[in-house]
Tab-separated table of C-alpha atoms in Angstrom:
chain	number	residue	atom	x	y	z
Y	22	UNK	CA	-3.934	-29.498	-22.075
Y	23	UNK	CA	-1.298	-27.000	-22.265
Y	24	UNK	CA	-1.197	-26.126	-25.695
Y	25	UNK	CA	-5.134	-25.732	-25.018
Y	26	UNK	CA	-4.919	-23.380	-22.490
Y	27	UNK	CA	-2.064	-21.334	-24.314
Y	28	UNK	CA	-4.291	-21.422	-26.945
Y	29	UNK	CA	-7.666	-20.612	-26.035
Y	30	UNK	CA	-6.778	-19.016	-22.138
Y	31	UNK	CA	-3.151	-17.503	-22.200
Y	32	UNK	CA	0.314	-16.920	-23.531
Y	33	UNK	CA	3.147	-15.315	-23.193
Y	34	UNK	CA	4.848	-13.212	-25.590
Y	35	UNK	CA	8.354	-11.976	-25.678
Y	36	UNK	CA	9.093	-8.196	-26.814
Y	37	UNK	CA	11.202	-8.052	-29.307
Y	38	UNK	CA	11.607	-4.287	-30.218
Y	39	UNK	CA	11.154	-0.704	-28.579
Y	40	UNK	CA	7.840	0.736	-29.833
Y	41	UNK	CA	6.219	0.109	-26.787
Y	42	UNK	CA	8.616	2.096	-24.481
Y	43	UNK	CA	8.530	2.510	-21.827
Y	44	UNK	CA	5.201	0.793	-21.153
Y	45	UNK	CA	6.456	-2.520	-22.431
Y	46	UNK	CA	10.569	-3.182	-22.433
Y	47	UNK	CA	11.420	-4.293	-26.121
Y	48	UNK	CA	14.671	-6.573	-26.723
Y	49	UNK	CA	15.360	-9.245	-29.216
Y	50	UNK	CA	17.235	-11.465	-26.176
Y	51	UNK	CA	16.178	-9.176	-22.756
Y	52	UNK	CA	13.012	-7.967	-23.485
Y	53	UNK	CA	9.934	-7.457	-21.494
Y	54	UNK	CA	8.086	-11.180	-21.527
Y	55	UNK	CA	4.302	-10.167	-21.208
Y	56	UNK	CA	1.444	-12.615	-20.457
Y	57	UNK	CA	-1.662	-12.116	-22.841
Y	58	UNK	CA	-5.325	-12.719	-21.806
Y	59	UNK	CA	-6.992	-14.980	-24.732
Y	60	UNK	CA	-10.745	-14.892	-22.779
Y	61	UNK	CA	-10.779	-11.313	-23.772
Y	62	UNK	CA	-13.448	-9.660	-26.256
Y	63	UNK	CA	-12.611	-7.029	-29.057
Y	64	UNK	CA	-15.961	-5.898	-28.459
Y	65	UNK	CA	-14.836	-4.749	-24.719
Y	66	UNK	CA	-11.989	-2.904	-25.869
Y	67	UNK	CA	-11.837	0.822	-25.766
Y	68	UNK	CA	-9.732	3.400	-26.771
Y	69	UNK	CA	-5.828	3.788	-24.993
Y	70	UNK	CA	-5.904	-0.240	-24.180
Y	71	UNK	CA	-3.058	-1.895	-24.987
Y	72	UNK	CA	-4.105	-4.957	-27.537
Y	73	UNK	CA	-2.423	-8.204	-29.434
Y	74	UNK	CA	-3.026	-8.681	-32.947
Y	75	UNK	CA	-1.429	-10.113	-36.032
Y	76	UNK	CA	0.390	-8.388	-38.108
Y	77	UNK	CA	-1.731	-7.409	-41.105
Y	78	UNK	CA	1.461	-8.197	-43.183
Y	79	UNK	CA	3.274	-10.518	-41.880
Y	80	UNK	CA	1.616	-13.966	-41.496
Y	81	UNK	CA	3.243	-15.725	-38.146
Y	82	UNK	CA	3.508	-12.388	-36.211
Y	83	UNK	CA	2.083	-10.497	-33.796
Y	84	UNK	CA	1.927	-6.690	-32.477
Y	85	UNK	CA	1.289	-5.580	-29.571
Y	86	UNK	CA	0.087	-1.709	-29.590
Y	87	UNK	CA	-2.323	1.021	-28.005
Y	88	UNK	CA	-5.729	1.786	-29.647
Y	89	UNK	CA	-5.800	5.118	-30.292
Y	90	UNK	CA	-9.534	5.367	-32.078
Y	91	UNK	CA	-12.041	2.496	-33.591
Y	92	UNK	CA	-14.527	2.254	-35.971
Y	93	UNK	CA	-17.016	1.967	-33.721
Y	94	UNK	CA	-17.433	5.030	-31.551
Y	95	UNK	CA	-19.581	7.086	-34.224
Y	96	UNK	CA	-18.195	10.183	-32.498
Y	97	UNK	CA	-14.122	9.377	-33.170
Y	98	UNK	CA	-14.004	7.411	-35.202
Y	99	UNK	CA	-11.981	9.865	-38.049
Y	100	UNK	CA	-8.226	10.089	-36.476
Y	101	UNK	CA	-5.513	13.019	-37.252
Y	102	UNK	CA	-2.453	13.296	-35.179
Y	103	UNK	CA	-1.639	16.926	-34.989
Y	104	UNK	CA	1.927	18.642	-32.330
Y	105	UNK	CA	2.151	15.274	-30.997
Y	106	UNK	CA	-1.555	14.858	-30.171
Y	107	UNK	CA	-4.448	12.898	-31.264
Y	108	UNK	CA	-7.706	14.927	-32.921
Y	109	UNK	CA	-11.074	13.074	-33.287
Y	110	UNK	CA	-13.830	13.551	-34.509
Y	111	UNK	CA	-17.198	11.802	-36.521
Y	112	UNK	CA	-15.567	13.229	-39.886
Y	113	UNK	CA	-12.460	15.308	-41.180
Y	114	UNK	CA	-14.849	18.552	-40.647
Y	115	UNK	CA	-15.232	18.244	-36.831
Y	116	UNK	CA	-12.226	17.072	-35.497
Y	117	UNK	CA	-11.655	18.231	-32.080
Y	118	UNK	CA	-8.335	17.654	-29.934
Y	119	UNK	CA	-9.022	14.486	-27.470
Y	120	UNK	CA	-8.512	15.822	-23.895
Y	121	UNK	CA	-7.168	12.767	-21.767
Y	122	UNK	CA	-7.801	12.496	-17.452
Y	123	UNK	CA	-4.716	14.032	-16.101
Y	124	UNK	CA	-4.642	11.561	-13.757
Y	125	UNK	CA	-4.849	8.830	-16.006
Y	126	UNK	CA	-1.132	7.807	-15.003
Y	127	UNK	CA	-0.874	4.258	-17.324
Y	128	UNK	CA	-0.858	6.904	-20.431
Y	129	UNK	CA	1.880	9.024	-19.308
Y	130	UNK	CA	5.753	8.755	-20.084
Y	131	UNK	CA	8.267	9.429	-16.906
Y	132	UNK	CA	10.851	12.100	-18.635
Y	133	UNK	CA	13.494	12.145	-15.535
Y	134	UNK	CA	13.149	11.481	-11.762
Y	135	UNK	CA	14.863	11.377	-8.594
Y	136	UNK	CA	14.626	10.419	-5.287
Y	137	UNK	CA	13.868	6.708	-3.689
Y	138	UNK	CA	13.195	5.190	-6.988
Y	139	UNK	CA	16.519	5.947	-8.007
Y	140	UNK	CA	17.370	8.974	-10.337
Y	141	UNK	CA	17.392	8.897	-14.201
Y	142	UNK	CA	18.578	12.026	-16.125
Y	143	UNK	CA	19.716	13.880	-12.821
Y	144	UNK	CA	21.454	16.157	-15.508
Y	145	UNK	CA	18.115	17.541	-16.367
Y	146	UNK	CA	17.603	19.635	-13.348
Y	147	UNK	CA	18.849	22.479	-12.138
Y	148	UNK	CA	19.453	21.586	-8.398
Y	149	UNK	CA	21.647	24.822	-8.088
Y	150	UNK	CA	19.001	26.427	-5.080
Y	151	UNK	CA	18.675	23.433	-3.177
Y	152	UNK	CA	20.410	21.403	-0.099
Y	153	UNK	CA	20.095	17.902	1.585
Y	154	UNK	CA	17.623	17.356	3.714
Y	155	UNK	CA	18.246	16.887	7.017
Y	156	UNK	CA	16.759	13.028	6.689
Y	157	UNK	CA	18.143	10.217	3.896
Y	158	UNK	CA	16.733	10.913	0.399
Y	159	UNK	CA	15.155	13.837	1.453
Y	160	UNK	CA	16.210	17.288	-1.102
Y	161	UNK	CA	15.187	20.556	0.536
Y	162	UNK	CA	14.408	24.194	-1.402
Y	163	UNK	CA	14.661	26.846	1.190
Y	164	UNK	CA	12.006	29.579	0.592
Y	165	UNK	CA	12.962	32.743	-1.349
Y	166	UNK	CA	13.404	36.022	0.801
Y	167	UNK	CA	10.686	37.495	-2.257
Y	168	UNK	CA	6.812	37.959	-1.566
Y	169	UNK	CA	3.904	37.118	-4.150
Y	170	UNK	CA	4.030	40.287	-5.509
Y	171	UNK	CA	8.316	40.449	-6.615
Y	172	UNK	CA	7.548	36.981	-7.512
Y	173	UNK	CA	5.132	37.522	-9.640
Y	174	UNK	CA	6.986	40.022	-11.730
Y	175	UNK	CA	9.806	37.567	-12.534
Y	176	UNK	CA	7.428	36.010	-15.288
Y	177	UNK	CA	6.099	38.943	-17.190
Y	178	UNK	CA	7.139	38.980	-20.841
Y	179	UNK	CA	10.172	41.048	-20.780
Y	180	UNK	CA	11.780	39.597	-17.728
Y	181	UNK	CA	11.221	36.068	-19.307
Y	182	UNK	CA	12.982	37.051	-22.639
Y	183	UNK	CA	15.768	38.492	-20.820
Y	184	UNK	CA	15.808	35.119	-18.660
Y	185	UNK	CA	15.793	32.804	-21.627
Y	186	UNK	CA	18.565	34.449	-23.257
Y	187	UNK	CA	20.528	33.459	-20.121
Y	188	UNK	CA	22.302	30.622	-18.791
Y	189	UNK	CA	19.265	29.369	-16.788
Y	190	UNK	CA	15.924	28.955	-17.848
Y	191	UNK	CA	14.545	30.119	-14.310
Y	192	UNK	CA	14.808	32.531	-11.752
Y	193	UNK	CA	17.241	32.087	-9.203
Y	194	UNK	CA	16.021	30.921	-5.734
Y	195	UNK	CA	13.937	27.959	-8.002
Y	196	UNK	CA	14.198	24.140	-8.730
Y	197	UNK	CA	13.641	22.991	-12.184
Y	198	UNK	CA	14.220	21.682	-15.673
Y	199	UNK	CA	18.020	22.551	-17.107
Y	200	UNK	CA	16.766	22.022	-20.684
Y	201	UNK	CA	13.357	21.729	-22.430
Y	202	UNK	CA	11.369	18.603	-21.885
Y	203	UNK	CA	11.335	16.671	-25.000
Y	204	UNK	CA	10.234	13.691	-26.608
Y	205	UNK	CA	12.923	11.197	-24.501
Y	206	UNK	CA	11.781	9.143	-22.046
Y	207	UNK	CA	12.854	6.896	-18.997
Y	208	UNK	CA	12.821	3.553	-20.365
Y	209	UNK	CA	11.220	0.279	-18.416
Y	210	UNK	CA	14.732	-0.900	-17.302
Y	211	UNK	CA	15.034	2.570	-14.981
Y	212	UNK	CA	17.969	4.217	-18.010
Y	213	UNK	CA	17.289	7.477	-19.902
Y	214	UNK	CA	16.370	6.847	-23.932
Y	215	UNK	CA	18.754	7.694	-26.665
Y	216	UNK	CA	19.509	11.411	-27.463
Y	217	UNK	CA	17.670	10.615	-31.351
Y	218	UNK	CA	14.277	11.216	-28.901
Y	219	UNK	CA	14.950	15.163	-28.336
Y	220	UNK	CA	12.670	16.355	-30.213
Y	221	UNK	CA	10.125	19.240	-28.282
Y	222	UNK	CA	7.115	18.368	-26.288
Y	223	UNK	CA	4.691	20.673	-24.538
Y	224	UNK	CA	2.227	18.683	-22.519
Y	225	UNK	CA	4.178	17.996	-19.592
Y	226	UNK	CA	4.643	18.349	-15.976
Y	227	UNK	CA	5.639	17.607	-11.921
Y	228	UNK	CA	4.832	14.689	-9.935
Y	229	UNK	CA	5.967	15.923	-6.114
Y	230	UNK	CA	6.206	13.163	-3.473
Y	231	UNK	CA	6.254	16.190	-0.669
Y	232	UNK	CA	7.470	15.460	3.018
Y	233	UNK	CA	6.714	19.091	4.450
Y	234	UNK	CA	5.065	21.855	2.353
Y	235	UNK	CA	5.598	25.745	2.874
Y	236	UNK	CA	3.415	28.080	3.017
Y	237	UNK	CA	3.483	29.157	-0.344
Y	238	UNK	CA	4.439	26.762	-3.189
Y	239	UNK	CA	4.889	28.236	-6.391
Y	240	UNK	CA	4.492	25.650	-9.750
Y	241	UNK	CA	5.312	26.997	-13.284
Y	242	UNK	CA	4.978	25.589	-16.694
Y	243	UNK	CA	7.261	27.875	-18.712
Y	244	UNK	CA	5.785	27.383	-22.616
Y	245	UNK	CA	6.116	29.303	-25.616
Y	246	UNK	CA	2.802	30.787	-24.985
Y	247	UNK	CA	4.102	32.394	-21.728
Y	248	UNK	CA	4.682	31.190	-18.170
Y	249	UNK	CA	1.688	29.645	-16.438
Y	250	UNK	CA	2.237	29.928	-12.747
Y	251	UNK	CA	-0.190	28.231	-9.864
Y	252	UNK	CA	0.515	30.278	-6.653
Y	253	UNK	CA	-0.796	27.663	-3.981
Y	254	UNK	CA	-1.266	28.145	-0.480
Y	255	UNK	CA	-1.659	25.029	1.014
Y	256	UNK	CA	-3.158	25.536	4.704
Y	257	UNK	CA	-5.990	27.759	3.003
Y	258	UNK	CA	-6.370	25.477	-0.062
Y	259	UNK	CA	-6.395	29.351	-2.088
Y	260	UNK	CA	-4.680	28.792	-5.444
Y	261	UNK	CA	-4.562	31.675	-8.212
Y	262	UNK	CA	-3.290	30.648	-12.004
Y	263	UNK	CA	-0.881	33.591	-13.331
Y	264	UNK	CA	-0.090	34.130	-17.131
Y	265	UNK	CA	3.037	36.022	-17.163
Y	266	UNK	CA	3.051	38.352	-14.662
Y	267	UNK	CA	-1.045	38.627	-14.493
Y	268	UNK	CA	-4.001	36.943	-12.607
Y	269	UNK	CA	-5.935	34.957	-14.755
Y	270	UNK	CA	-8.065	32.459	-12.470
Y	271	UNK	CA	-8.889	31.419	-9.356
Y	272	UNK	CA	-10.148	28.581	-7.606
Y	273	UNK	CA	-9.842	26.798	-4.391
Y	274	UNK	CA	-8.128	23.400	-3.115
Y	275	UNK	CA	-9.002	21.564	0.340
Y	276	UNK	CA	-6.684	22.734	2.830
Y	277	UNK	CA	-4.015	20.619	3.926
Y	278	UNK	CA	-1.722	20.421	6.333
Y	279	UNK	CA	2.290	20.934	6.260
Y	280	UNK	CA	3.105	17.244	6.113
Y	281	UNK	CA	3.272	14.714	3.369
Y	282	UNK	CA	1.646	14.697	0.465
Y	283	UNK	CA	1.474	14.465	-3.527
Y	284	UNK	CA	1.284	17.498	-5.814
Y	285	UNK	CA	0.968	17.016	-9.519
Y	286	UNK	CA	0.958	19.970	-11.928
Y	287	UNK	CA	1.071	20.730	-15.843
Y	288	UNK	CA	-0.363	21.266	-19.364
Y	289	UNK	CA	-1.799	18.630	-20.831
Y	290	UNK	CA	-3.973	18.755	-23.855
Y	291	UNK	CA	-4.680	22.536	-23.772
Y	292	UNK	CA	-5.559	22.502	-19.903
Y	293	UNK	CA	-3.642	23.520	-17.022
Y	294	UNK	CA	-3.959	21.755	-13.948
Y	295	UNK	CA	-2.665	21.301	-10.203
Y	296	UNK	CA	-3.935	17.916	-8.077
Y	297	UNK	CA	-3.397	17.416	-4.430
Y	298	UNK	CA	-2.846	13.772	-3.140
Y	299	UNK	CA	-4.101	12.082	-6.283
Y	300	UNK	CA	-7.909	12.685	-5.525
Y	301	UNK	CA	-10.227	14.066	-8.101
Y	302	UNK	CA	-11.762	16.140	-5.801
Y	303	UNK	CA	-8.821	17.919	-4.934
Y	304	UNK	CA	-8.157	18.548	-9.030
Y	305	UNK	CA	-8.201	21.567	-10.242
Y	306	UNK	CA	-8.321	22.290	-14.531
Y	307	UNK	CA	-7.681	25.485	-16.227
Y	308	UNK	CA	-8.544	25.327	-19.857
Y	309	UNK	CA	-5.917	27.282	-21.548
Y	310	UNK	CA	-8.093	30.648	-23.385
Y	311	UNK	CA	-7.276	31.566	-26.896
Y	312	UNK	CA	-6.176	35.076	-25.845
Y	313	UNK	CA	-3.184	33.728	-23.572
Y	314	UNK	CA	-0.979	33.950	-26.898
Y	315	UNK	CA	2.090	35.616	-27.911
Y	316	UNK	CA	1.281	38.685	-28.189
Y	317	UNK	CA	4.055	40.458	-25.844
Y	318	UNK	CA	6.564	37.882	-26.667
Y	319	UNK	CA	6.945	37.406	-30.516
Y	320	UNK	CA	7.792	33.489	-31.368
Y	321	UNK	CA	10.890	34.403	-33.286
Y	322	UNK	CA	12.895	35.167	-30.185
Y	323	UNK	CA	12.517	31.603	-28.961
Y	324	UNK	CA	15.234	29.147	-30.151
Y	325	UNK	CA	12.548	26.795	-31.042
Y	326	UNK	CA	8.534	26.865	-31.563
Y	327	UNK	CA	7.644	24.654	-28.694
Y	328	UNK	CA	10.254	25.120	-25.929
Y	329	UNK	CA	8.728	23.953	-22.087
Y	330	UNK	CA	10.259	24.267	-18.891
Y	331	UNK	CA	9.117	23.693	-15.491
Y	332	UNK	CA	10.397	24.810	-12.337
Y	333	UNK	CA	9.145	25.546	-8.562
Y	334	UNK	CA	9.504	28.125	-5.659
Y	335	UNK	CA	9.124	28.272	-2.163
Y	336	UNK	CA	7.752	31.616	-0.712
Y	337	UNK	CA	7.437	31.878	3.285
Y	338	UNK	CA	9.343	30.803	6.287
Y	339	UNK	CA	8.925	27.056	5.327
Y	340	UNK	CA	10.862	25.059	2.977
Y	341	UNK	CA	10.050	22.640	0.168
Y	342	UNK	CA	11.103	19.061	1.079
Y	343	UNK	CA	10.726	16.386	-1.629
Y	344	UNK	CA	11.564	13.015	-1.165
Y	345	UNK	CA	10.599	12.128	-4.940
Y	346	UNK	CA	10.855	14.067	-7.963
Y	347	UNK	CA	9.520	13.128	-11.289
Y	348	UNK	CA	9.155	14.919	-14.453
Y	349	UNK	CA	6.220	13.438	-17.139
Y	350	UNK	CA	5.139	13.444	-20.472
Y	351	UNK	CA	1.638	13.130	-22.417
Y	352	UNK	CA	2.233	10.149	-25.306
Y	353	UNK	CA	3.492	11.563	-28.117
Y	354	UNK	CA	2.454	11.339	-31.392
Y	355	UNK	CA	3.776	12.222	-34.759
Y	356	UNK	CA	2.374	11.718	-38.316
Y	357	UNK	CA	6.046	10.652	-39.532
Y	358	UNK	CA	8.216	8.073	-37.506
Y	359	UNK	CA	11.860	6.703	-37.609
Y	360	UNK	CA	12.053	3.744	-38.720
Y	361	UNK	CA	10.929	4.078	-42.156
Y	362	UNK	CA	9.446	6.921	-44.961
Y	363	UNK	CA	7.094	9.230	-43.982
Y	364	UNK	CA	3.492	8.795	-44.531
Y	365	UNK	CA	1.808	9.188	-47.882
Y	366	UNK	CA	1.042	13.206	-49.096
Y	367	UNK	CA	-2.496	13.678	-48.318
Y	368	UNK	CA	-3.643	10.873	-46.441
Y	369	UNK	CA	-4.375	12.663	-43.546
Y	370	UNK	CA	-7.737	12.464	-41.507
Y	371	UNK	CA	-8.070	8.968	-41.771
Y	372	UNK	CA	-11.750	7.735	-41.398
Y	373	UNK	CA	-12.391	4.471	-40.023
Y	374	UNK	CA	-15.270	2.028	-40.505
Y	375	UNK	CA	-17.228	-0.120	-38.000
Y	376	UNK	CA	-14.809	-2.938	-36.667
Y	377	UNK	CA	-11.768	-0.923	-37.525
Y	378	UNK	CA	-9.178	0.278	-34.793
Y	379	UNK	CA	-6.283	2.259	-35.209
Y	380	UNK	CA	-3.218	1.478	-33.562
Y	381	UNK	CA	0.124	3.611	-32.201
Y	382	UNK	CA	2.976	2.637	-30.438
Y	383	UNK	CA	3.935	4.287	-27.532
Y	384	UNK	CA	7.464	5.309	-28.710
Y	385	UNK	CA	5.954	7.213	-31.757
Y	386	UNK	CA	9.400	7.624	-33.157
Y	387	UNK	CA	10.316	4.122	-33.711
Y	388	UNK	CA	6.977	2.133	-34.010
Y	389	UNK	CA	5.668	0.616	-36.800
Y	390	UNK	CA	1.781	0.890	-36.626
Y	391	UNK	CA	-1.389	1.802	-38.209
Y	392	UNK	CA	0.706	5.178	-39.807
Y	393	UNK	CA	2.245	2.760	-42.162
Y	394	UNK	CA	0.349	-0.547	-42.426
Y	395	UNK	CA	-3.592	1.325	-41.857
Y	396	UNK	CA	-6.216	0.473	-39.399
Y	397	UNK	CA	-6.359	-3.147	-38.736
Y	398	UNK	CA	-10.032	-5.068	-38.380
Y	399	UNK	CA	-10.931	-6.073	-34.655
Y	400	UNK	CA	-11.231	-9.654	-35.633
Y	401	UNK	CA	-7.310	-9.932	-35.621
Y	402	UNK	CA	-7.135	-9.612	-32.294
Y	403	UNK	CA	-5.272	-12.063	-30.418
Y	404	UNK	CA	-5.947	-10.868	-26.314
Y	405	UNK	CA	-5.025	-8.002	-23.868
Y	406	UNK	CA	-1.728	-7.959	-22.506
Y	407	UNK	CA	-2.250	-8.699	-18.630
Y	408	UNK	CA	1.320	-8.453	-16.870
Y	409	UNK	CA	5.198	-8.998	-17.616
Y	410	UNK	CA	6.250	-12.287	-16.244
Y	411	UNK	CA	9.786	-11.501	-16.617
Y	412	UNK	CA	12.854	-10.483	-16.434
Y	413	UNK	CA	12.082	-10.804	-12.346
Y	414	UNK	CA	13.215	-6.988	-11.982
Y	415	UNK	CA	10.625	-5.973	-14.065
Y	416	UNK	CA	7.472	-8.145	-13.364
Y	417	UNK	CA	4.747	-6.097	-13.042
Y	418	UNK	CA	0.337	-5.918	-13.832
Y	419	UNK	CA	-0.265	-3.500	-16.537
């Protein structure tokens, strides 16, 4: 009966490397030990759900990895990973970035955090302007003496060149990043990854577990395309989007009061956005125009073509008092990977046919998936990966 229901109901699976991280824990003797639905269909499987299947090449074995397009959806179902992100499209001649839900949390990657949930890669921020709250756990950023209007003329293109060039990546008065997000990542077991991992990323941003707001937050994404500020008032739910030192949109929150809440901000996928609380209707998208270039600020004085900070200010007679910080990532994916050659010259869209999927570890940079071995046919699949029984720590539903 056992070897039944393993069979035909459920099983578990130990994880024996990293290309999962930090979704899935991989460890030839501690890894993540994940229980795998069986009663699952292909057929109900979409694309970003994590999937079992056996190795195309190595009888015996199994993967576990992330759809990232199948054969199936007429509309993507040619692939191209292009700066980290995934373009699809119904052929190589219309292939169109894919623009993921920023709240979609189960796809992104925590970069660094602090706060209750203990802190990985405090040496990432620049804590320099803030103080201890006056309660446990609680970090406070007094407000800057500035208004909007000094404010906003700390991000127009020659202020920000003269900044960078600096020994901090912000103005002073502001929490944020000390160096540029890249492609590291806070593994499953709560450590930073290895340094191999800093390689650039630009779709990122700030999840804010907020105990008292001020009157005027200010939330930057500091990208080689210029500094995207929101200037958010939070009792009037107003909120303006600055490019450098100009206006460039405006919109309108729900107005909330001074207490706790959530605030998530960032780029992701060519859109800007700012959310209040988690709820969609209190998201707000900016899709990032083609004239918000470099036109002021010429590339070549950056030390690197994708370089992102972020960073925050408090303007009023309130201050900004966080009880959890965490900085995120969008997935990250690269034609090329670690642990092995790069991908064939010239193989690049890759069309698939019906009953085809296409599969990508999470931790592009050491996975070996569907960039090596090719799409893999749905009928190899094994079941959907439903929780991790164990190590107890890390139990968990995915």
């Amino acid at each position: 009966t056992v070897q039944a229901l393993r069979r035909h109901v459920g099983d578990q699976y130990p994880v024996p490397s990293g290309s999962m991280e930090p979704t899935l824990h991989g460890d030839p003797r501690h890894g993540d030990v994940v229980f795998v639905r069986k009663l699952a269909r292909a057929a109900d499987c979409r694309r970003h759900d994590l999937v079992v299947v056996a190795h195309p090449t190595e009888p015996g074995q199994q993967l576990v990895k992330r759809i990232a397009a199948r054969g199936d959806d007429a509309d993507a179902c040619c692939i191209e990973l292009r700066d980290g992100d995934v373009w699809l499209g119904p052929d190589p001649q219309h292939l169109q970035r894919e623009r993921k839900d920023p709240l979609e949390r189960r796809l992104r990657v925590p970069w660094a955090r602090l706060g209750d949930r203990g802190d990985a890669g405090r040496e990432l921020f620049d804590l320099q302007a803030t103080r201890a709250g006056a309660a446990p756990g609680v970090l406070e950023l007094p407000p800057l003496q500035s208004g909007p209007g000094e404010a906003r003329s700390w991000f127009a293109a020659a202020a920000r060149t003269a900044r960078q060039a600096g020994p901090r990546a912000h103005p002073d008065g502001c929490l944020g990043t000390s160096q540029p997000v890249d492609a590291g990542f806070v593994m499953a077991t709560g450590v930073r990854s290895a340094p191999r991992d800093q390689l650039p990323v630009r779709d990122c941003g700030m999840d804010l577990h907020c105990v008292a707001l001020p009157n005027r937050l200010l939330a930057t994404v500091d990208t080689h395309h210029g500094a995207f500020t929101f200037d958010w008032q939070p009792r009037t739910g107003q909120v303006a989007l600055w490019h450098d030192a100009a206006e460039v949109a405006t919109g309108r929150l729900p107005p909330v009061d001074q207490g706790a809440h959530r605030v998530e901000f960032g780029h992701l996928d060519d859109t800007l956005f700012v959310c209040v609380d988690g709820a969609p209707a209190s998201l707000w998208l900016v899709p990032r125009q083609p004239q918000w270039t470099l036109q002021e600020l010429p590339r070549s004085s950056w030390p690197s073509p994708v370089r992102t900070h972020l960073h925050l200010a408090a303007l009023g007679d309130t201050p900004l008092r966080l009880q959890r910080l965490e900085v995120f990532r969008d997935l990250f994916a690269i034609r090329e990977r670690n642990a092995g050659l790069p991908s064939t010259p010239g193989d690049w869209p890759r069309l698939l046919a019906p009953g085809q999927w296409f599969l990508l570890g999470d931790h592009a940079l050491d996975s070996r998936d569907s960039r090596v071995f090719g799409p893999v046919s749905d009928t190899s699949f094994l079941g959907r990966p439903a929780a991790v029984l164990g190590p107890w720590p890390r139990q968990r539903w995915l």
